[in-house]
Amino acid sequence: MTTTTLTRRPPRTRTPGTTGTPAARARRTQLLHWIAVHAVAVATALFFLLPFVFVFLTSVMSDDQAMSGELWPHQWRWSNYAAVFTTPGFLDWWKNSLLYAGLGTLFTVCSAIPVAYALARFRFRGRRTAMVLVISTMMLPPQVVVIPMYLVWAQQLHLTGSIWPLVVPMAFGDAYSIFLLRQFLLTIPQEYVESAKVDGCGELSTLLRIVVPMARPGIAAIALFQFFFCWNDYFGPQIYTAQNPAAWTLSYGLESFKTAHSVNWNLTMAATVLVMAPVIVVFFFAQKAFVEGVTLTGVKG
């Protein structure tokens, strides 16, 4: 009888870095996850960016091409923007929008800071009731009070036909700005305020020297919100400045411009770009403070 000797093969060893190791699979999974996330982000960015690209490309086309279905301009007509600026009244609308947005933002910030500081730091009877009243005003639609407010500005103060009925009320506080800034001030440690008082600072000095510098992201957030609101506001200028074209803002004057140039889509798009440009530029340079202010708001209640 013969015996067969069976030899066993040595087990296979996998060197580190091969595709079958757990580390390699983890790296491959991370790479696929990175590609998927960024692909979705790029697709989302293009979804929001394409309308702006279309508006810009149309703004530099000729009259004939703007009415066609072509998407890329044959000749870049930068003179369209000069034609928009030479339109009667456009520079006045631009100045009124800057005045409305600038003063409105300044008044809102200056009025919201002390109120938000008092609601965040002071302990007094009726503090919660005051906070509830501030929040409740946010739930009141502006259309409810527009008629009595218009009668006050028109019959008592005789200021209709100007932007002052839009600007002056912002000096008395804005509910949303007060609420947002109050939530941010609650995130500032109380120890800083107490240390300032120990060093002899009063409430006003503590607010200006300690709280305001530490609350710059929150202040930037409410300032940007208010600037965007004033710049894009259409309802207010329509109510108070409709009878005086010299007091129109860009948002309201653009409607008249579109009506006058209904067949000149290139000029209409050029005017639209000029209206959007300041908002985009402001947000581009202040987005870091804006995002930080919104992110840190509401950490404490």
Coordinates of N, CA, C and O in Angstrom, one line a residue, residues 143-153:
Q143 N -49.2 94.7 7.4 CA -50.4 95.2 6.7 C -51.5 95.6 7.6 O -52.4 96.3 7.3
V144 N -51.4 95.1 8.9 CA -52.5 95.4 9.9 C -52.4 96.8 10.3 O -53.5 97.5 10.5
V145 N -51.2 97.4 10.4 CA -51.1 98.7 10.9 C -50.7 99.7 9.8 O -50.5 100.9 10.2
V146 N -50.7 99.3 8.6 CA -50.3 100.2 7.5 C -51.2 101.4 7.4 O -50.8 102.6 7.1
I147 N -52.5 101.2 7.5 CA -53.5 102.3 7.3 C -53.4 103.3 8.4 O -53.2 104.5 8.1
P148 N -53.4 103.0 9.7 CA -53.3 104.0 10.7 C -51.9 104.7 10.7 O -51.9 105.9 10.9
M149 N -50.9 103.9 10.4 CA -49.6 104.6 10.3 C -49.5 105.5 9.2 O -48.9 106.6 9.3
Y150 N -50.1 105.2 8.1 CA -50.1 106.1 6.9 C -50.8 107.4 7.2 O -50.4 108.5 6.8
L151 N -52.0 107.3 7.9 CA -52.7 108.4 8.3 C -51.9 109.4 9.2 O -52.0 110.6 9.1
V152 N -51.2 108.8 10.1 CA -50.3 109.6 11.0 C -49.3 110.3 10.2 O -49.1 111.6 10.4
W153 N -48.6 109.6 9.4 CA -47.5 110.3 8.6 C -48.1 111.3 7.6 O -47.4 112.3 7.3

